[in-house]
């Protein structure tokens, strides 16, 4: 069965520091992978997505993620965090095909940014 | 105006009451979804619909029902609300021909006392 694991429930970084949020997935075929961000009181916004091709994908707000098939990972990175990046981040894998047509989300990582 | 609109944004109700959450979209997408978000559990799929005649259960459909009144409208009902249905509910849409990105509403926070 498809699944997504985000091992870090809560992360705190200092403003200006680098960030890496971990995501591991389980999926039988080539996955569609996504990172979404949820700011307080808001819906989810897509940061970036991977379908095929270059395994390093660039997203909005200076984020990037790298797909590593051998590790079943899709970690999100940012070289320098801003206070406005404080939010909850969700990794998701797309399960499409046959009777399946949905995104499966991880449990989220809550990011706090210290001044 | 938001492309995916949920009403109400906040609702407090009592155990046993019927509650309906509504979702409307102006994006012209034919796929619509209802997710539930709970702290520490992420988002879990309740129901999804490919078009007005195609409704599918998600992983946690018990205690919920849906209605796809039109391409643009997808409602979620709790026939007899219970306290463990207290959660943040999200509607999402996507077009038939895309690579899976969902477009979310701003959420409906439901509290069942």
mmCIF file with all atom_site columns, C-alpha atoms in Angstrom:
data_model
loop_
_atom_site.group_PDB
_atom_site.id
_atom_site.type_symbol
_atom_site.label_atom_id
_atom_site.label_alt_id
_atom_site.label_comp_id
_atom_site.label_asym_id
_atom_site.label_entity_id
_atom_site.label_seq_id
_atom_site.pdbx_PDB_ins_code
_atom_site.Cartn_x
_atom_site.Cartn_y
_atom_site.Cartn_z
_atom_site.occupancy
_atom_site.B_iso_or_equiv
_atom_site.pdbx_formal_charge
_atom_site.auth_seq_id
_atom_site.auth_comp_id
_atom_site.auth_asym_id
_atom_site.auth_atom_id
_atom_site.pdbx_PDB_model_num
ATOM 1   C CA . UNK A 1 1   ? 0.000   0.000  0.000   1.00 0.00 ? 1   UNK A CA 1
ATOM 2   C CA . UNK A 1 2   ? 1.087   3.534  -0.637  1.00 0.00 ? 2   UNK A CA 1
ATOM 3   C CA . UNK A 1 3   ? 2.273   5.538  2.345   1.00 0.00 ? 3   UNK A CA 1
ATOM 4   C CA . UNK A 1 4   ? 4.253   8.607  3.273   1.00 0.00 ? 4   UNK A CA 1
ATOM 5   C CA . UNK A 1 5   ? 6.392   9.053  6.371   1.00 0.00 ? 5   UNK A CA 1
ATOM 6   C CA . UNK A 1 6   ? 7.560   12.353 7.738   1.00 0.00 ? 6   UNK A CA 1
ATOM 7   C CA . UNK A 1 7   ? 9.728   11.351 10.688  1.00 0.00 ? 7   UNK A CA 1
ATOM 8   C CA . UNK A 1 8   ? 10.075  14.813 12.184  1.00 0.00 ? 8   UNK A CA 1
ATOM 9   C CA . UNK A 1 9   ? 6.935   16.082 13.879  1.00 0.00 ? 9   UNK A CA 1
ATOM 10  C CA . UNK A 1 10  ? 8.418   19.405 14.912  1.00 0.00 ? 10  UNK A CA 1
ATOM 11  C CA . UNK A 1 11  ? 11.592  21.239 13.879  1.00 0.00 ? 11  UNK A CA 1
ATOM 12  C CA . UNK A 1 12  ? 12.989  24.537 15.106  1.00 0.00 ? 12  UNK A CA 1
ATOM 13  C CA . UNK A 1 13  ? 15.628  26.423 13.147  1.00 0.00 ? 13  UNK A CA 1
ATOM 14  C CA . UNK A 1 14  ? 17.168  29.852 13.464  1.00 0.00 ? 14  UNK A CA 1
ATOM 15  C CA . UNK A 1 15  ? 16.395  32.475 10.890  1.00 0.00 ? 15  UNK A CA 1
ATOM 16  C CA . UNK A 1 16  ? 19.054  32.354 8.185   1.00 0.00 ? 16  UNK A CA 1
ATOM 17  C CA . UNK A 1 17  ? 19.942  28.747 8.869   1.00 0.00 ? 17  UNK A CA 1
ATOM 18  C CA . UNK A 1 18  ? 19.523  25.983 6.325   1.00 0.00 ? 18  UNK A CA 1
ATOM 19  C CA . UNK A 1 19  ? 16.570  23.606 6.461   1.00 0.00 ? 19  UNK A CA 1
ATOM 20  C CA . UNK A 1 20  ? 15.936  20.037 5.451   1.00 0.00 ? 20  UNK A CA 1
ATOM 21  C CA . UNK A 1 21  ? 12.600  18.315 6.014   1.00 0.00 ? 21  UNK A CA 1
ATOM 22  C CA . UNK A 1 22  ? 12.535  14.587 5.513   1.00 0.00 ? 22  UNK A CA 1
ATOM 23  C CA . UNK A 1 23  ? 10.009  12.561 3.568   1.00 0.00 ? 23  UNK A CA 1
ATOM 24  C CA . UNK A 1 24  ? 10.013  8.862  2.773   1.00 0.00 ? 24  UNK A CA 1
ATOM 25  C CA . UNK A 1 25  ? 7.422   7.143  0.658   1.00 0.00 ? 25  UNK A CA 1
ATOM 26  C CA . UNK A 1 26  ? 6.241   3.698  -0.224  1.00 0.00 ? 26  UNK A CA 1
ATOM 27  C CA . UNK A 1 27  ? 4.804   3.241  -3.691  1.00 0.00 ? 27  UNK A CA 1
ATOM 28  C CA . UNK A 1 28  ? 5.031   0.426  -6.197  1.00 0.00 ? 28  UNK A CA 1
ATOM 29  C CA . UNK A 1 29  ? 5.550   2.494  -9.308  1.00 0.00 ? 29  UNK A CA 1
ATOM 30  C CA . UNK A 1 30  ? 7.213   5.756  -10.215 1.00 0.00 ? 30  UNK A CA 1
ATOM 31  C CA . UNK A 1 31  ? 5.618   8.166  -7.787  1.00 0.00 ? 31  UNK A CA 1
ATOM 32  C CA . UNK A 1 32  ? 4.224   11.601 -8.216  1.00 0.00 ? 32  UNK A CA 1
ATOM 33  C CA . UNK A 1 33  ? 5.598   13.502 -5.217  1.00 0.00 ? 33  UNK A CA 1
ATOM 34  C CA . UNK A 1 34  ? 4.527   16.782 -3.735  1.00 0.00 ? 34  UNK A CA 1
ATOM 35  C CA . UNK A 1 35  ? 5.340   19.185 -0.942  1.00 0.00 ? 35  UNK A CA 1
ATOM 36  C CA . UNK A 1 36  ? 2.596   21.422 0.399   1.00 0.00 ? 36  UNK A CA 1
ATOM 37  C CA . UNK A 1 37  ? 2.788   24.177 2.980   1.00 0.00 ? 37  UNK A CA 1
ATOM 38  C CA . UNK A 1 38  ? 0.042   25.220 5.353   1.00 0.00 ? 38  UNK A CA 1
ATOM 39  C CA . UNK A 1 39  ? 0.316   28.570 7.074   1.00 0.00 ? 39  UNK A CA 1
ATOM 40  C CA . UNK A 1 40  ? -1.756  29.099 10.221  1.00 0.00 ? 40  UNK A CA 1
ATOM 41  C CA . UNK A 1 41  ? -5.457  29.422 9.404   1.00 0.00 ? 41  UNK A CA 1
ATOM 42  C CA . UNK A 1 42  ? -4.865  28.765 5.732   1.00 0.00 ? 42  UNK A CA 1
ATOM 43  C CA . UNK A 1 43  ? -5.394  25.986 3.264   1.00 0.00 ? 43  UNK A CA 1
ATOM 44  C CA . UNK A 1 44  ? -2.567  24.051 1.683   1.00 0.00 ? 44  UNK A CA 1
ATOM 45  C CA . UNK A 1 45  ? -0.402  25.603 -0.971  1.00 0.00 ? 45  UNK A CA 1
ATOM 46  C CA . UNK A 1 46  ? 1.760   23.628 -3.375  1.00 0.00 ? 46  UNK A CA 1
ATOM 47  C CA . UNK A 1 47  ? 5.485   24.282 -2.962  1.00 0.00 ? 47  UNK A CA 1
ATOM 48  C CA . UNK A 1 48  ? 6.797   21.916 -5.601  1.00 0.00 ? 48  UNK A CA 1
ATOM 49  C CA . UNK A 1 49  ? 6.187   18.613 -7.341  1.00 0.00 ? 49  UNK A CA 1
ATOM 50  C CA . UNK A 1 50  ? 8.101   15.806 -9.008  1.00 0.00 ? 50  UNK A CA 1
ATOM 51  C CA . UNK A 1 51  ? 6.799   13.601 -11.798 1.00 0.00 ? 51  UNK A CA 1
ATOM 52  C CA . UNK A 1 52  ? 9.810   12.617 -13.855 1.00 0.00 ? 52  UNK A CA 1
ATOM 53  C CA . UNK A 1 53  ? 13.058  13.927 -15.259 1.00 0.00 ? 53  UNK A CA 1
ATOM 54  C CA . UNK A 1 54  ? 15.515  15.948 -13.235 1.00 0.00 ? 54  UNK A CA 1
ATOM 55  C CA . UNK A 1 55  ? 15.521  14.620 -9.702  1.00 0.00 ? 55  UNK A CA 1
ATOM 56  C CA . UNK A 1 56  ? 16.195  18.048 -8.206  1.00 0.00 ? 56  UNK A CA 1
ATOM 57  C CA . UNK A 1 57  ? 13.115  20.193 -8.455  1.00 0.00 ? 57  UNK A CA 1
ATOM 58  C CA . UNK A 1 58  ? 12.747  23.846 -7.689  1.00 0.00 ? 58  UNK A CA 1
ATOM 59  C CA . UNK A 1 59  ? 9.681   25.316 -6.097  1.00 0.00 ? 59  UNK A CA 1
ATOM 60  C CA . UNK A 1 60  ? 8.275   28.570 -4.887  1.00 0.00 ? 60  UNK A CA 1
ATOM 61  C CA . UNK A 1 61  ? 9.651   30.632 -2.008  1.00 0.00 ? 61  UNK A CA 1
ATOM 62  C CA . UNK A 1 62  ? 13.214  29.358 -2.572  1.00 0.00 ? 62  UNK A CA 1
ATOM 63  C CA . UNK A 1 63  ? 12.476  25.717 -1.742  1.00 0.00 ? 63  UNK A CA 1
ATOM 64  C CA . UNK A 1 64  ? 13.864  22.716 -3.562  1.00 0.00 ? 64  UNK A CA 1
ATOM 65  C CA . UNK A 1 65  ? 13.521  18.966 -3.164  1.00 0.00 ? 65  UNK A CA 1
ATOM 66  C CA . UNK A 1 66  ? 15.488  16.000 -4.365  1.00 0.00 ? 66  UNK A CA 1
ATOM 67  C CA . UNK A 1 67  ? 13.978  12.711 -5.424  1.00 0.00 ? 67  UNK A CA 1
ATOM 68  C CA . UNK A 1 68  ? 16.149  9.738  -4.496  1.00 0.00 ? 68  UNK A CA 1
ATOM 69  C CA . UNK A 1 69  ? 14.655  6.512  -5.775  1.00 0.00 ? 69  UNK A CA 1
ATOM 70  C CA . UNK A 1 70  ? 17.224  4.308  -4.034  1.00 0.00 ? 70  UNK A CA 1
ATOM 71  C CA . UNK A 1 71  ? 16.270  5.795  -0.682  1.00 0.00 ? 71  UNK A CA 1
ATOM 72  C CA . UNK A 1 72  ? 12.562  6.273  -1.420  1.00 0.00 ? 72  UNK A CA 1
ATOM 73  C CA . UNK A 1 73  ? 12.980  9.838  -0.264  1.00 0.00 ? 73  UNK A CA 1
ATOM 74  C CA . UNK A 1 74  ? 11.899  13.284 -1.341  1.00 0.00 ? 74  UNK A CA 1
ATOM 75  C CA . UNK A 1 75  ? 13.455  15.693 1.146   1.00 0.00 ? 75  UNK A CA 1
ATOM 76  C CA . UNK A 1 76  ? 12.648  19.380 1.106   1.00 0.00 ? 76  UNK A CA 1
ATOM 77  C CA . UNK A 1 77  ? 15.450  21.912 1.480   1.00 0.00 ? 77  UNK A CA 1
ATOM 78  C CA . UNK A 1 78  ? 15.974  25.622 1.765   1.00 0.00 ? 78  UNK A CA 1
ATOM 79  C CA . UNK A 1 79  ? 19.410  27.223 2.121   1.00 0.00 ? 79  UNK A CA 1
ATOM 80  C CA . UNK A 1 80  ? 18.336  30.141 4.304   1.00 0.00 ? 80  UNK A CA 1
ATOM 81  C CA . UNK A 1 81  ? 15.106  30.137 6.280   1.00 0.00 ? 81  UNK A CA 1
ATOM 82  C CA . UNK A 1 82  ? 13.017  33.274 6.759   1.00 0.00 ? 82  UNK A CA 1
ATOM 83  C CA . UNK A 1 83  ? 10.683  33.914 9.675   1.00 0.00 ? 83  UNK A CA 1
ATOM 84  C CA . UNK A 1 84  ? 7.755   33.750 7.260   1.00 0.00 ? 84  UNK A CA 1
ATOM 85  C CA . UNK A 1 85  ? 8.585   30.101 6.528   1.00 0.00 ? 85  UNK A CA 1
ATOM 86  C CA . UNK A 1 86  ? 7.153   29.082 9.898   1.00 0.00 ? 86  UNK A CA 1
ATOM 87  C CA . UNK A 1 87  ? 4.291   26.760 8.950   1.00 0.00 ? 87  UNK A CA 1
ATOM 88  C CA . UNK A 1 88  ? 3.373   23.120 8.677   1.00 0.00 ? 88  UNK A CA 1
ATOM 89  C CA . UNK A 1 89  ? 4.774   21.184 5.756   1.00 0.00 ? 89  UNK A CA 1
ATOM 90  C CA . UNK A 1 90  ? 3.205   18.116 4.203   1.00 0.00 ? 90  UNK A CA 1
ATOM 91  C CA . UNK A 1 91  ? 4.751   15.615 1.849   1.00 0.00 ? 91  UNK A CA 1
ATOM 92  C CA . UNK A 1 92  ? 2.368   13.671 -0.382  1.00 0.00 ? 92  UNK A CA 1
ATOM 93  C CA . UNK A 1 93  ? 2.517   10.880 -2.928  1.00 0.00 ? 93  UNK A CA 1
ATOM 94  C CA . UNK A 1 94  ? 0.079   10.702 -5.806  1.00 0.00 ? 94  UNK A CA 1
ATOM 95  C CA . UNK A 1 95  ? -1.578  7.372  -6.368  1.00 0.00 ? 95  UNK A CA 1
ATOM 96  C CA . UNK A 1 96  ? -3.216  7.466  -9.767  1.00 0.00 ? 96  UNK A CA 1
ATOM 97  C CA . UNK A 1 97  ? -4.300  4.702  -11.992 1.00 0.00 ? 97  UNK A CA 1
ATOM 98  C CA . UNK A 1 98  ? -7.067  2.155  -12.144 1.00 0.00 ? 98  UNK A CA 1
ATOM 99  C CA . UNK A 1 99  ? -9.498  2.715  -9.341  1.00 0.00 ? 99  UNK A CA 1
ATOM 100 C CA . UNK A 1 100 ? -7.083  4.931  -7.450  1.00 0.00 ? 100 UNK A CA 1
ATOM 101 C CA . UNK A 1 101 ? -7.011  8.645  -7.863  1.00 0.00 ? 101 UNK A CA 1
ATOM 102 C CA . UNK A 1 102 ? -5.833  10.456 -4.805  1.00 0.00 ? 102 UNK A CA 1
ATOM 103 C CA . UNK A 1 103 ? -3.002  12.062 -2.889  1.00 0.00 ? 103 UNK A CA 1
ATOM 104 C CA . UNK A 1 104 ? -1.747  10.352 0.233   1.00 0.00 ? 104 UNK A CA 1
ATOM 105 C CA . UNK A 1 105 ? -0.340  12.759 2.775   1.00 0.00 ? 105 UNK A CA 1
ATOM 106 C CA . UNK A 1 106 ? 2.245   12.397 5.469   1.00 0.00 ? 106 UNK A CA 1
ATOM 107 C CA . UNK A 1 107 ? 1.496   13.508 8.998   1.00 0.00 ? 107 UNK A CA 1
ATOM 108 C CA . UNK A 1 108 ? 3.263   16.815 8.571   1.00 0.00 ? 108 UNK A CA 1
ATOM 109 C CA . UNK A 1 109 ? 6.273   18.619 10.029  1.00 0.00 ? 109 UNK A CA 1
ATOM 110 C CA . UNK A 1 110 ? 5.688   21.782 11.996  1.00 0.00 ? 110 UNK A CA 1
ATOM 111 C CA . UNK A 1 111 ? 8.479   24.293 11.438  1.00 0.00 ? 111 UNK A CA 1
ATOM 112 C CA . UNK A 1 112 ? 9.257   26.987 13.970  1.00 0.00 ? 112 UNK A CA 1
ATOM 113 C CA . UNK A 1 113 ? 11.744  29.742 13.144  1.00 0.00 ? 113 UNK A CA 1
ATOM 114 C CA . UNK A 1 114 ? 13.713  31.434 15.901  1.00 0.00 ? 114 UNK A CA 1
ATOM 115 C CA . UNK A 1 115 ? 14.868  35.022 15.436  1.00 0.00 ? 115 UNK A CA 1
ATOM 116 C CA . UNK B 2 1   ? -12.344 35.678 -4.482  1.00 0.00 ? 1   UNK B CA 1
ATOM 117 C CA . UNK B 2 2   ? -11.044 32.214 -3.712  1.00 0.00 ? 2   UNK B CA 1
ATOM 118 C CA . UNK B 2 3   ? -11.243 29.610 -6.468  1.00 0.00 ? 3   UNK B CA 1
ATOM 119 C CA . UNK B 2 4   ? -12.306 26.936 -3.967  1.00 0.00 ? 4   UNK B CA 1
ATOM 120 C CA . UNK B 2 5   ? -14.736 28.221 -1.366  1.00 0.00 ? 5   UNK B CA 1
ATOM 121 C CA . UNK B 2 6   ? -15.828 26.379 1.730   1.00 0.00 ? 6   UNK B CA 1
ATOM 122 C CA . UNK B 2 7   ? -18.760 27.266 3.955   1.00 0.00 ? 7   UNK B CA 1
ATOM 123 C CA . UNK B 2 8   ? -18.994 27.575 6.844   1.00 0.00 ? 8   UNK B CA 1
ATOM 124 C CA . UNK B 2 9   ? -15.430 28.363 7.861   1.00 0.00 ? 9   UNK B CA 1
ATOM 125 C CA . UNK B 2 10  ? -16.201 27.616 11.481  1.00 0.00 ? 10  UNK B CA 1
ATOM 126 C CA . UNK B 2 11  ? -19.051 25.689 13.081  1.00 0.00 ? 11  UNK B CA 1
ATOM 127 C CA . UNK B 2 12  ? -19.772 24.511 16.575  1.00 0.00 ? 12  UNK B CA 1
ATOM 128 C CA . UNK B 2 13  ? -22.487 21.904 16.916  1.00 0.00 ? 13  UNK B CA 1
ATOM 129 C CA . UNK B 2 14  ? -23.763 19.344 19.380  1.00 0.00 ? 14  UNK B CA 1
ATOM 130 C CA . UNK B 2 15  ? -23.599 15.592 19.368  1.00 0.00 ? 15  UNK B CA 1
ATOM 131 C CA . UNK B 2 16  ? -26.350 14.063 17.257  1.00 0.00 ? 16  UNK B CA 1
ATOM 132 C CA . UNK B 2 17  ? -26.947 17.083 15.078  1.00 0.00 ? 17  UNK B CA 1
ATOM 133 C CA . UNK B 2 18  ? -26.830 16.988 11.324  1.00 0.00 ? 18  UNK B CA 1
ATOM 134 C CA . UNK B 2 19  ? -24.224 19.239 9.763   1.00 0.00 ? 19  UNK B CA 1
ATOM 135 C CA . UNK B 2 20  ? -23.387 20.010 6.168   1.00 0.00 ? 20  UNK B CA 1
ATOM 136 C CA . UNK B 2 21  ? -20.166 21.484 4.871   1.00 0.00 ? 21  UNK B CA 1
ATOM 137 C CA . UNK B 2 22  ? -20.315 22.968 1.431   1.00 0.00 ? 22  UNK B CA 1
ATOM 138 C CA . UNK B 2 23  ? -17.661 23.420 -1.219  1.00 0.00 ? 23  UNK B CA 1
ATOM 139 C CA . UNK B 2 24  ? -17.927 25.329 -4.450  1.00 0.00 ? 24  UNK B CA 1
ATOM 140 C CA . UNK B 2 25  ? -15.288 25.964 -7.066  1.00 0.00 ? 25  UNK B CA 1
ATOM 141 C CA . UNK B 2 26  ? -14.825 28.272 -9.993  1.00 0.00 ? 26  UNK B CA 1
ATOM 142 C CA . UNK B 2 27  ? -11.845 26.438 -11.456 1.00 0.00 ? 27  UNK B CA 1
ATOM 143 C CA . UNK B 2 28  ? -13.883 24.233 -13.782 1.00 0.00 ? 28  UNK B CA 1
ATOM 144 C CA . UNK B 2 29  ? -12.278 21.081 -12.375 1.00 0.00 ? 29  UNK B CA 1
ATOM 145 C CA . UNK B 2 30  ? -14.163 17.835 -12.503 1.00 0.00 ? 30  UNK B CA 1
ATOM 146 C CA . UNK B 2 31  ? -12.393 16.068 -9.639  1.00 0.00 ? 31  UNK B CA 1
ATOM 147 C CA . UNK B 2 32  ? -13.347 17.101 -6.105  1.00 0.00 ? 32  UNK B CA 1
ATOM 148 C CA . UNK B 2 33  ? -12.189 15.772 -2.756  1.00 0.00 ? 33  UNK B CA 1
ATOM 149 C CA . UNK B 2 34  ? -12.964 16.034 0.939   1.00 0.00 ? 34  UNK B CA 1
ATOM 150 C CA . UNK B 2 35  ? -10.113 15.596 3.399   1.00 0.00 ? 35  UNK B CA 1
ATOM 151 C CA . UNK B 2 36  ? -10.041 15.723 7.154   1.00 0.00 ? 36  UNK B CA 1
ATOM 152 C CA . UNK B 2 37  ? -7.045  17.076 9.084   1.00 0.00 ? 37  UNK B CA 1
ATOM 153 C CA . UNK B 2 38  ? -6.268  16.109 12.649  1.00 0.00 ? 38  UNK B CA 1
ATOM 154 C CA . UNK B 2 39  ? -3.155  17.075 14.603  1.00 0.00 ? 39  UNK B CA 1
ATOM 155 C CA . UNK B 2 40  ? -0.466  14.456 14.181  1.00 0.00 ? 40  UNK B CA 1
ATOM 156 C CA . UNK B 2 41  ? -2.454  12.541 11.586  1.00 0.00 ? 41  UNK B CA 1
ATOM 157 C CA . UNK B 2 42  ? -2.059  14.743 8.531   1.00 0.00 ? 42  UNK B CA 1
ATOM 158 C CA . UNK B 2 43  ? -4.813  14.765 5.943   1.00 0.00 ? 43  UNK B CA 1
ATOM 159 C CA . UNK B 2 44  ? -6.998  11.751 5.404   1.00 0.00 ? 44  UNK B CA 1
ATOM 160 C CA . UNK B 2 45  ? -9.327  11.282 2.478   1.00 0.00 ? 45  UNK B CA 1
ATOM 161 C CA . UNK B 2 46  ? -13.039 11.012 3.241   1.00 0.00 ? 46  UNK B CA 1
ATOM 162 C CA . UNK B 2 47  ? -14.695 10.981 -0.189  1.00 0.00 ? 47  UNK B CA 1
ATOM 163 C CA . UNK B 2 48  ? -13.837 11.962 -3.717  1.00 0.00 ? 48  UNK B CA 1
ATOM 164 C CA . UNK B 2 49  ? -15.774 12.483 -6.897  1.00 0.00 ? 49  UNK B CA 1
ATOM 165 C CA . UNK B 2 50  ? -14.717 12.300 -10.522 1.00 0.00 ? 50  UNK B CA 1
ATOM 166 C CA . UNK B 2 51  ? -17.926 13.907 -11.787 1.00 0.00 ? 51  UNK B CA 1
ATOM 167 C CA . UNK B 2 52  ? -21.536 14.334 -10.711 1.00 0.00 ? 52  UNK B CA 1
ATOM 168 C CA . UNK B 2 53  ? -22.290 10.659 -11.265 1.00 0.00 ? 53  UNK B CA 1
ATOM 169 C CA . UNK B 2 54  ? -19.141 9.220  -9.749  1.00 0.00 ? 54  UNK B CA 1
ATOM 170 C CA . UNK B 2 55  ? -18.659 9.214  -5.977  1.00 0.00 ? 55  UNK B CA 1
ATOM 171 C CA . UNK B 2 56  ? -15.990 7.183  -4.243  1.00 0.00 ? 56  UNK B CA 1
ATOM 172 C CA . UNK B 2 57  ? -15.215 6.417  -0.640  1.00 0.00 ? 57  UNK B CA 1
ATOM 173 C CA . UNK B 2 58  ? -11.875 7.337  0.795   1.00 0.00 ? 58  UNK B CA 1
ATOM 174 C CA . UNK B 2 59  ? -10.097 5.807  3.733   1.00 0.00 ? 59  UNK B CA 1
ATOM 175 C CA . UNK B 2 60  ? -12.350 7.221  6.471   1.00 0.00 ? 60  UNK B CA 1
ATOM 176 C CA . UNK B 2 61  ? -15.845 7.520  4.988   1.00 0.00 ? 61  UNK B CA 1
ATOM 177 C CA . UNK B 2 62  ? -17.772 5.989  7.905   1.00 0.00 ? 62  UNK B CA 1
ATOM 178 C CA . UNK B 2 63  ? -20.098 8.533  9.486   1.00 0.00 ? 63  UNK B CA 1
ATOM 179 C CA . UNK B 2 64  ? -19.982 10.810 6.448   1.00 0.00 ? 64  UNK B CA 1
ATOM 180 C CA . UNK B 2 65  ? -21.915 11.184 3.227   1.00 0.00 ? 65  UNK B CA 1
ATOM 181 C CA . UNK B 2 66  ? -21.464 13.439 0.227   1.00 0.00 ? 66  UNK B CA 1
ATOM 182 C CA . UNK B 2 67  ? -23.460 14.952 -2.564  1.00 0.00 ? 67  UNK B CA 1
ATOM 183 C CA . UNK B 2 68  ? -22.160 16.248 -5.885  1.00 0.00 ? 68  UNK B CA 1
ATOM 184 C CA . UNK B 2 69  ? -24.964 18.582 -6.858  1.00 0.00 ? 69  UNK B CA 1
ATOM 185 C CA . UNK B 2 70  ? -23.169 19.990 -9.874  1.00 0.00 ? 70  UNK B CA 1
ATOM 186 C CA . UNK B 2 71  ? -19.694 19.975 -11.300 1.00 0.00 ? 71  UNK B CA 1
ATOM 187 C CA . UNK B 2 72  ? -18.858 22.985 -9.183  1.00 0.00 ? 72  UNK B CA 1
ATOM 188 C CA . UNK B 2 73  ? -20.405 21.861 -5.878  1.00 0.00 ? 73  UNK B CA 1
ATOM 189 C CA . UNK B 2 74  ? -19.508 19.053 -3.520  1.00 0.00 ? 74  UNK B CA 1
ATOM 190 C CA . UNK B 2 75  ? -21.069 18.844 -0.059  1.00 0.00 ? 75  UNK B CA 1
ATOM 191 C CA . UNK B 2 76  ? -20.041 16.785 2.926   1.00 0.00 ? 76  UNK B CA 1
ATOM 192 C CA . UNK B 2 77  ? -22.650 15.761 5.492   1.00 0.00 ? 77  UNK B CA 1
ATOM 193 C CA . UNK B 2 78  ? -22.439 14.387 8.971   1.00 0.00 ? 78  UNK B CA 1
ATOM 194 C CA . UNK B 2 79  ? -25.839 12.830 9.603   1.00 0.00 ? 79  UNK B CA 1
ATOM 195 C CA . UNK B 2 80  ? -25.357 12.546 13.351  1.00 0.00 ? 80  UNK B CA 1
ATOM 196 C CA . UNK B 2 81  ? -22.241 14.343 14.494  1.00 0.00 ? 81  UNK B CA 1
ATOM 197 C CA . UNK B 2 82  ? -20.054 12.889 17.235  1.00 0.00 ? 82  UNK B CA 1
ATOM 198 C CA . UNK B 2 83  ? -17.195 14.517 19.150  1.00 0.00 ? 83  UNK B CA 1
ATOM 199 C CA . UNK B 2 84  ? -14.440 12.583 17.356  1.00 0.00 ? 84  UNK B CA 1
ATOM 200 C CA . UNK B 2 85  ? -15.535 14.242 14.137  1.00 0.00 ? 85  UNK B CA 1
ATOM 201 C CA . UNK B 2 86  ? -14.142 17.466 15.523  1.00 0.00 ? 86  UNK B CA 1
ATOM 202 C CA . UNK B 2 87  ? -11.510 18.383 12.951  1.00 0.00 ? 87  UNK B CA 1
ATOM 203 C CA . UNK B 2 88  ? -10.472 20.735 10.179  1.00 0.00 ? 88  UNK B CA 1
ATOM 204 C CA . UNK B 2 89  ? -12.075 19.746 6.892   1.00 0.00 ? 89  UNK B CA 1
ATOM 205 C CA . UNK B 2 90  ? -10.659 20.615 3.491   1.00 0.00 ? 90  UNK B CA 1
ATOM 206 C CA . UNK B 2 91  ? -12.199 20.521 0.084   1.00 0.00 ? 91  UNK B CA 1
ATOM 207 C CA . UNK B 2 92  ? -9.860  20.192 -2.876  1.00 0.00 ? 92  UNK B CA 1
ATOM 208 C CA . UNK B 2 93  ? -10.178 20.046 -6.634  1.00 0.00 ? 93  UNK B CA 1
ATOM 209 C CA . UNK B 2 94  ? -8.132  19.038 -9.607  1.00 0.00 ? 94  UNK B CA 1
ATOM 210 C CA . UNK B 2 95  ? -8.692  18.835 -13.344 1.00 0.00 ? 95  UNK B CA 1
ATOM 211 C CA . UNK B 2 96  ? -8.946  15.514 -15.113 1.00 0.00 ? 96  UNK B CA 1
ATOM 212 C CA . UNK B 2 97  ? -5.812  16.025 -17.097 1.00 0.00 ? 97  UNK B CA 1
ATOM 213 C CA . UNK B 2 98  ? -3.074  17.001 -14.725 1.00 0.00 ? 98  UNK B CA 1
ATOM 214 C CA . UNK B 2 99  ? -0.347  15.317 -12.795 1.00 0.00 ? 99  UNK B CA 1
ATOM 215 C CA . UNK B 2 100 ? -2.078  15.236 -9.496  1.00 0.00 ? 100 UNK B CA 1
ATOM 216 C CA . UNK B 2 101 ? -1.796  18.688 -7.962  1.00 0.00 ? 101 UNK B CA 1
ATOM 217 C CA . UNK B 2 102 ? -4.725  19.486 -5.715  1.00 0.00 ? 102 UNK B CA 1
ATOM 218 C CA . UNK B 2 103 ? -6.135  22.964 -5.188  1.00 0.00 ? 103 UNK B CA 1
ATOM 219 C CA . UNK B 2 104 ? -7.403  23.463 -1.661  1.00 0.00 ? 104 UNK B CA 1
ATOM 220 C CA . UNK B 2 105 ? -10.044 25.562 -0.026  1.00 0.00 ? 105 UNK B CA 1
ATOM 221 C CA . UNK B 2 106 ? -9.245  27.385 3.194   1.00 0.00 ? 106 UNK B CA 1
ATOM 222 C CA . UNK B 2 107 ? -10.828 24.774 5.398   1.00 0.00 ? 107 UNK B CA 1
ATOM 223 C CA . UNK B 2 108 ? -13.875 24.407 7.613   1.00 0.00 ? 108 UNK B CA 1
ATOM 224 C CA . UNK B 2 109 ? -13.245 23.987 11.309  1.00 0.00 ? 109 UNK B CA 1
ATOM 225 C CA . UNK B 2 110 ? -15.905 21.835 12.928  1.00 0.00 ? 110 UNK B CA 1
ATOM 226 C CA . UNK B 2 111 ? -16.293 21.363 16.651  1.00 0.00 ? 111 UNK B CA 1
ATOM 227 C CA . UNK B 2 112 ? -18.739 18.780 17.957  1.00 0.00 ? 112 UNK B CA 1
ATOM 228 C CA . UNK B 2 113 ? -19.569 19.157 21.634  1.00 0.00 ? 113 UNK B CA 1
#
